[in-house]
Each structure stands twice: as C-alpha cells, then as structure tokens.
Tab-separated table of C-alpha atoms in Angstrom:
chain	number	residue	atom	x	y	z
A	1	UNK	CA	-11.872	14.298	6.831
A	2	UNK	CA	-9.351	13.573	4.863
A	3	UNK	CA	-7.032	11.030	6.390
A	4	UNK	CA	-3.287	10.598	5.042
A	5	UNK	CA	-2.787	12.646	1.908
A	6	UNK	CA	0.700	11.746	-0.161
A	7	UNK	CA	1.316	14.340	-2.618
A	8	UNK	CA	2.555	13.403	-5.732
A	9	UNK	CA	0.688	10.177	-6.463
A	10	UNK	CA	3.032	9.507	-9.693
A	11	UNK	CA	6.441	10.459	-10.360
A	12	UNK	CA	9.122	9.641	-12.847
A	13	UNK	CA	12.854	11.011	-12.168
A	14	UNK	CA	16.196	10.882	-13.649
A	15	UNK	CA	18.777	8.916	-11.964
A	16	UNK	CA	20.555	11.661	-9.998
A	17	UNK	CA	17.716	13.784	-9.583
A	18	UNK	CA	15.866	14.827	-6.063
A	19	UNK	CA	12.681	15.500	-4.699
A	20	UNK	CA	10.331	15.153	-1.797
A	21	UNK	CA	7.315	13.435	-1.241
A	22	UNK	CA	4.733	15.219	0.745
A	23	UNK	CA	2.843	13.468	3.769
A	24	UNK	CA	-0.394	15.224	5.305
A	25	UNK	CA	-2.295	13.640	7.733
A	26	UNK	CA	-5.412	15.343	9.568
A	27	UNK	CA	-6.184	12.355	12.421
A	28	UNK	CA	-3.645	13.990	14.950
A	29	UNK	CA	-1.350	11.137	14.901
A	30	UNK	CA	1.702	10.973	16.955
A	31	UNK	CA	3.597	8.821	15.321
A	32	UNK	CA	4.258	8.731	11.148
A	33	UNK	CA	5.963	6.055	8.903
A	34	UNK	CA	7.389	5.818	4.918
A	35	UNK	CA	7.488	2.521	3.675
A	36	UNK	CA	8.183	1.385	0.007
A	37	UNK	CA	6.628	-1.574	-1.367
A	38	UNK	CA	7.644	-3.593	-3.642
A	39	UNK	CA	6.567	-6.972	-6.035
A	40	UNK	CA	6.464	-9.833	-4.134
A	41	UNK	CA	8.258	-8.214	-0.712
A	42	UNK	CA	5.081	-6.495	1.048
A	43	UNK	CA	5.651	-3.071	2.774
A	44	UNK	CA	9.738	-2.322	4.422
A	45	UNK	CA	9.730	0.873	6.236
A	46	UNK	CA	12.162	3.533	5.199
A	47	UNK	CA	12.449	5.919	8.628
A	48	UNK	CA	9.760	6.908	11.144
A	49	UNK	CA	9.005	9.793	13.651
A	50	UNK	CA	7.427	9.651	16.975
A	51	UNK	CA	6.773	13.083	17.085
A	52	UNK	CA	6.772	16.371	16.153
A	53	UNK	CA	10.690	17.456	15.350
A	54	UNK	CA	11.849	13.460	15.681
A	55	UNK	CA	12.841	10.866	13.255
A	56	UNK	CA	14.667	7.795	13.442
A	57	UNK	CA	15.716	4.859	10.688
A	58	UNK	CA	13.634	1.842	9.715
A	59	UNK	CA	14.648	-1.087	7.698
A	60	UNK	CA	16.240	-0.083	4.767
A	61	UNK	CA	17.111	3.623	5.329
A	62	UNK	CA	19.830	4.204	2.672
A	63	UNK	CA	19.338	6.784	0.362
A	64	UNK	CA	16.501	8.622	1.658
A	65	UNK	CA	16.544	11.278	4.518
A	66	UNK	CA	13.195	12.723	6.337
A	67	UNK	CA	11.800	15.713	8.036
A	68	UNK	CA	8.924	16.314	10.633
A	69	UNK	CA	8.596	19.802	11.026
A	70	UNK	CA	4.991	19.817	12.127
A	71	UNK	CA	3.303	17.323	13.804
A	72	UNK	CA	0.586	16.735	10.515
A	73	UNK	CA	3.367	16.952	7.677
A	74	UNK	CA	6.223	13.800	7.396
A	75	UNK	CA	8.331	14.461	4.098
A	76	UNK	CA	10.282	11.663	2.372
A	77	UNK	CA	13.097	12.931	0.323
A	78	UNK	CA	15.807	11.705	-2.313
A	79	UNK	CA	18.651	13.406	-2.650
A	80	UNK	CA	19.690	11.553	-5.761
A	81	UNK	CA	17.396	8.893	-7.131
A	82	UNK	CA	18.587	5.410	-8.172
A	83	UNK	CA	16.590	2.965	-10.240
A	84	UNK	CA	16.771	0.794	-7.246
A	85	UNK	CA	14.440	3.423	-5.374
A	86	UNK	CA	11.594	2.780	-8.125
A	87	UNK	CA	8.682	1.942	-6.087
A	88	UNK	CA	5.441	2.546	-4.119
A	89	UNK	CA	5.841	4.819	-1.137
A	90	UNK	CA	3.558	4.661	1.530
A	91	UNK	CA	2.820	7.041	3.958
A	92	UNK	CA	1.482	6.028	7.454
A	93	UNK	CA	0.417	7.370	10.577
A	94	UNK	CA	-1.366	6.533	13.930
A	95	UNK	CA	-1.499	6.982	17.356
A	96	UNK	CA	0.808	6.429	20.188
A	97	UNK	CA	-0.987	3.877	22.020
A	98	UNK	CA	0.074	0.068	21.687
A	99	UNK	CA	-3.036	-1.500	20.042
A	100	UNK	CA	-3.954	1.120	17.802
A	101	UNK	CA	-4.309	0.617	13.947
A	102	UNK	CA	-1.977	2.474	11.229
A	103	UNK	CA	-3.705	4.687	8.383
A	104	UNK	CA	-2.183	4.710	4.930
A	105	UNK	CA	-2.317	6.992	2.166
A	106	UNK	CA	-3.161	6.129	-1.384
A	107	UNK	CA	0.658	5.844	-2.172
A	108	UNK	CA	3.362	7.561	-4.820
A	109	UNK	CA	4.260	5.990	-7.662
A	110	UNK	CA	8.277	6.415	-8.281
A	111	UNK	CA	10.004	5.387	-11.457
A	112	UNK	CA	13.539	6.540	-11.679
A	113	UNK	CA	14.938	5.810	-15.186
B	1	UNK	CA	14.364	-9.483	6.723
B	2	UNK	CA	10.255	-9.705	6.878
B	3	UNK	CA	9.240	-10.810	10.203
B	4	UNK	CA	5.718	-11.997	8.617
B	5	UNK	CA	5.348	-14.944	5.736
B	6	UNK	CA	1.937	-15.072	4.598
B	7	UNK	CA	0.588	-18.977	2.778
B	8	UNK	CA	-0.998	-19.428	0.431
B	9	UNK	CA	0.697	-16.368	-1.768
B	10	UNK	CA	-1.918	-17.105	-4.052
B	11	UNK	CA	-5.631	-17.728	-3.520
B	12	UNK	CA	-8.879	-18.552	-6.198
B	13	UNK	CA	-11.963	-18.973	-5.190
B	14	UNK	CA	-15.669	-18.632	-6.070
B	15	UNK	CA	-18.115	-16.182	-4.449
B	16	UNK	CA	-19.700	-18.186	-1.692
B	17	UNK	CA	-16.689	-20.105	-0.794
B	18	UNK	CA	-14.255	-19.377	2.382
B	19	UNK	CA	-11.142	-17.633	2.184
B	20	UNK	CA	-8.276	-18.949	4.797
B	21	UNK	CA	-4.813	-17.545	4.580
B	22	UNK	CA	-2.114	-17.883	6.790
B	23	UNK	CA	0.860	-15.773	8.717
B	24	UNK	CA	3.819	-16.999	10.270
B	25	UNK	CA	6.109	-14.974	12.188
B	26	UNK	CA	9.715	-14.672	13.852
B	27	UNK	CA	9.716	-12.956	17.319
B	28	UNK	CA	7.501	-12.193	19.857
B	29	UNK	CA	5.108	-9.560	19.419
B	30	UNK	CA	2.571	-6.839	20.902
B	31	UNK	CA	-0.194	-7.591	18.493
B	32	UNK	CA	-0.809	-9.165	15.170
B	33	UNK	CA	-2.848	-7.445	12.386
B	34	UNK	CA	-4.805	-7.978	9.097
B	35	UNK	CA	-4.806	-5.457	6.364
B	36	UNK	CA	-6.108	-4.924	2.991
B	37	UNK	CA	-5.146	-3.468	-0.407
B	38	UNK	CA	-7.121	-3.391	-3.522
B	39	UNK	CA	-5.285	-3.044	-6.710
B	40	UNK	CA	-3.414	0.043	-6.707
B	41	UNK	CA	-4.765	1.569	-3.603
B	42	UNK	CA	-2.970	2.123	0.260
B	43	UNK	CA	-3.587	-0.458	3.038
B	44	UNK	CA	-6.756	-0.461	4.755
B	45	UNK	CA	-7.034	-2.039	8.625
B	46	UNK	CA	-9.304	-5.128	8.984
B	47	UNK	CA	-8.702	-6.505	12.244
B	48	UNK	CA	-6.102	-6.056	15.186
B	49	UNK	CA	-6.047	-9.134	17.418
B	50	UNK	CA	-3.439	-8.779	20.750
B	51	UNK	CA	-0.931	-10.989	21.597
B	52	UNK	CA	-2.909	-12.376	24.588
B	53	UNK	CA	-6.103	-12.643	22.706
B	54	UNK	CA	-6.143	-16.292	20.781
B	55	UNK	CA	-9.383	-15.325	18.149
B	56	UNK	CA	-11.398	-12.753	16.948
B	57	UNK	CA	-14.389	-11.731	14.834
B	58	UNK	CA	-15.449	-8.646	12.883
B	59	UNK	CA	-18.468	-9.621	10.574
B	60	UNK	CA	-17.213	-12.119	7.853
B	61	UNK	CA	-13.686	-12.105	9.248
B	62	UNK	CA	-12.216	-14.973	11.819
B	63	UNK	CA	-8.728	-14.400	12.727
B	64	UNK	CA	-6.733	-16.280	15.359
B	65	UNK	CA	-3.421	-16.448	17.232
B	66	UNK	CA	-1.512	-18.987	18.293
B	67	UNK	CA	2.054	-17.478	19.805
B	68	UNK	CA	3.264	-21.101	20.748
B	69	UNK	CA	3.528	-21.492	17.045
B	70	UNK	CA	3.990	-17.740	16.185
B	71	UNK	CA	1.213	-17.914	13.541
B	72	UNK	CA	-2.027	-16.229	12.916
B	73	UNK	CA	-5.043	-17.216	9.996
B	74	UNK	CA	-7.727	-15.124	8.802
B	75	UNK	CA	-10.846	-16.328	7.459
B	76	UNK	CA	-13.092	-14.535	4.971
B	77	UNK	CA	-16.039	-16.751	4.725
B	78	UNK	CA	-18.814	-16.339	2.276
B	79	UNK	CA	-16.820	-14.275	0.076
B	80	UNK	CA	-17.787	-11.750	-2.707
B	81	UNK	CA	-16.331	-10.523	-5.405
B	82	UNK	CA	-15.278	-7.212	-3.395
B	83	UNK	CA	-13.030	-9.221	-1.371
B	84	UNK	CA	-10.438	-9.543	-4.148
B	85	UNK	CA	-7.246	-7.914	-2.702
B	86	UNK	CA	-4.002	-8.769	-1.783
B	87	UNK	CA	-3.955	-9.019	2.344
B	88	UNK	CA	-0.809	-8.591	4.246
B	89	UNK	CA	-0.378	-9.407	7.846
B	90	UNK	CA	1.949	-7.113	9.706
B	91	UNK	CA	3.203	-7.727	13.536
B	92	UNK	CA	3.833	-5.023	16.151
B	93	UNK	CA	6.805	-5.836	18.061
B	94	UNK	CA	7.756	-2.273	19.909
B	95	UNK	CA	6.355	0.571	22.018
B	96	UNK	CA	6.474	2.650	18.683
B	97	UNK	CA	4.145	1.573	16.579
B	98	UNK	CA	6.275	0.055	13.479
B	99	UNK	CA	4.676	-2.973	11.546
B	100	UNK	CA	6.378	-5.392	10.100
B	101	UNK	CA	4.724	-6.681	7.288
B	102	UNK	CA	5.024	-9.985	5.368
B	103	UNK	CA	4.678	-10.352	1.454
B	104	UNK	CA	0.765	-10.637	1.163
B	105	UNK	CA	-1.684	-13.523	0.090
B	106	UNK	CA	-3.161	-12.194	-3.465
B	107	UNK	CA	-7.146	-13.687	-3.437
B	108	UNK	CA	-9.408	-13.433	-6.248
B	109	UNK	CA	-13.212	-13.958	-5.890
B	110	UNK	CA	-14.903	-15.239	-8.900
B	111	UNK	CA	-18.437	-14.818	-9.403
C-alpha cells in the first residue's frame, strides 16, 4: 500500500521551462489537493479536485494549471516556471467525508533558476 | 492569508519534558487538526479534534479547542527525541475538504 506517490521528488528548471508533476494515490480518495510550501509560510494550496474530471482554484493559483483525468492520478503543471515557483509541492488526498484526515506525499523539490 | 498562526514558532526542550504549542485561528470552522513533518518529509496526521469537541487524547498527545477564542493547543508530554518536527495546525472550514494551514511550531527534543 502505497499511499500518495509524487513523482519527481527533485527538480531543477529553467525559467521559462514546463513540466508536470505526477500525483498517484492508491487509498481511493475523492478528493485531491497541490499545495506548495514554503520557509516560514506553512502549506498554501495551489488548486484542488473533488472528483474524477473536476478541479477548481485554491489560494494562490497563478501560474500553475491541473488535470484529473482519473480518479487516482492529480497532475500539477507549469507552463513556464518562474523563480518565484521554487518550492516544495505537496500532493494530498482524502476522502469526501467532513472529519476525515488528508494523506500527503513525500513532496517535489522545485528550483527554477 | 493563513487562517492558522501557530506560538511558539520555535520550541527546545529536553527528552522528558512537555511540549505545548499553540494555534490561533480566523473563522469558524468544521474541525481543527494537528499534523507532523520531520525534516524533509510530507505531513503526517496526528489528531483531528471537531469543532464541537473541546479536548482530545491519542497516547502522548492532548489537544483542545476552545472556538470562543478560536484557538487550539497540543501537548506532547514526556517527549523523545523522535518528536523533533515541525507541527502545523491546519483548520477545515468547507464541505470540501481544504486545510488551511498555519506556519508551523519547529520543536527540538534534546536528549
């Protein structure tokens, strides 16, 4: 069993560059969050999806688009990286109901020079 | 904005000792929880305590709610050396499921 899987775990892009992070989770989750996290501000979520085929924006949204294709895969992407987006993304997931816990993956280490 | 502020953002102790941190938050909420990050690693869930719920225990850990004062604590008592880690509180305040988390209290456990 193994939980949320965030494929790559480090990654160092060119300003002006894109790619996509990869979000697998196994649990059956509903619903599936990106955050990024950085020094001294805790964990700000990017965008969300409540389902299979949905997504909707979080907190700081700019810059970043997502896709939920299938129910166990979220993907995070940047369609042109900004040293501002250097961070740790963190993919989460849980269930639907109100007092349920999130899961989080080991994270993605993003440099953009 | 972070709808969580977590005091002390710094906490040393020695193995043995109690651990209490708190959280303060803005609006109301569905539930209030407790998680966990070692150095480099994701989040991991401690404790989930519900809006009309005022404490709770899971082994070492206390936590309590007080939405009068929109605040929560958590208590680590005898603690070990595993319990360095940064711990964030993070408030549920919708039907779907986003947390709002607040900067995190950074303890270290000295032996």
């Amino acid at each position: 069993n193994a939980g949320v899987t965030q494929t790559p775990k480090f990654r160092v892009l060119k300003t002006g560059q894109s790619m996509t992070l990869l979000c697998a989770q196994d649990m059956n989750h509903e619903y599936m969050y990106w955050y990024r996290q950085d020094p001294g501000m805790g964990l700000r979520l990017i965008h969300y999806s409540v389902g299979e085929g949905t997504t909707a924006k979080g907190e700081v949204p700019d810059g970043y688009n997502v896709s939920r294709l299938k129910k166990q895969n979220f993907l995070l992407g940047l369609e042109s990286a900004a040293p501002s987006q250097t961070s740790v993304y963190f993919c989460a997931s849980s269930f639907q109901t109100e007092n349920t816990e999130a899961f989080f993956g080991q994270g993605t280490r993003l440099t953009v020079v | 904005s972070q709808q969580g502020e977590e005091d002390p953002q710094a906490l040393s102790i020695q193995e043995g000792e109690n651990a209490t941190m708190n959280c303060s938050y803005k609006t109301s909420i569905n539930n209030l929880q407790w998680y966990r990050q070692n150095s480099g690693r994701g989040l991991v869930h401690l404790i989930l305590i519900r809006s009309n719920e005022r404490e709770k225990h899971s082994g070492r850990l206390r936590v309590t709610l007080d939405t009068s004062k929109k605040s929560s604590s958590l208590l680590i008592t005898a603690s070990r050396a595993a319990d360095t880690a940064s711990y964030f509180c993070a408030t549920k305040t919708d039907s779907w499921g986003k947390l709002q988390f607040g900067a995190g209290t950074q303890v270290v456990v000295t032996p």
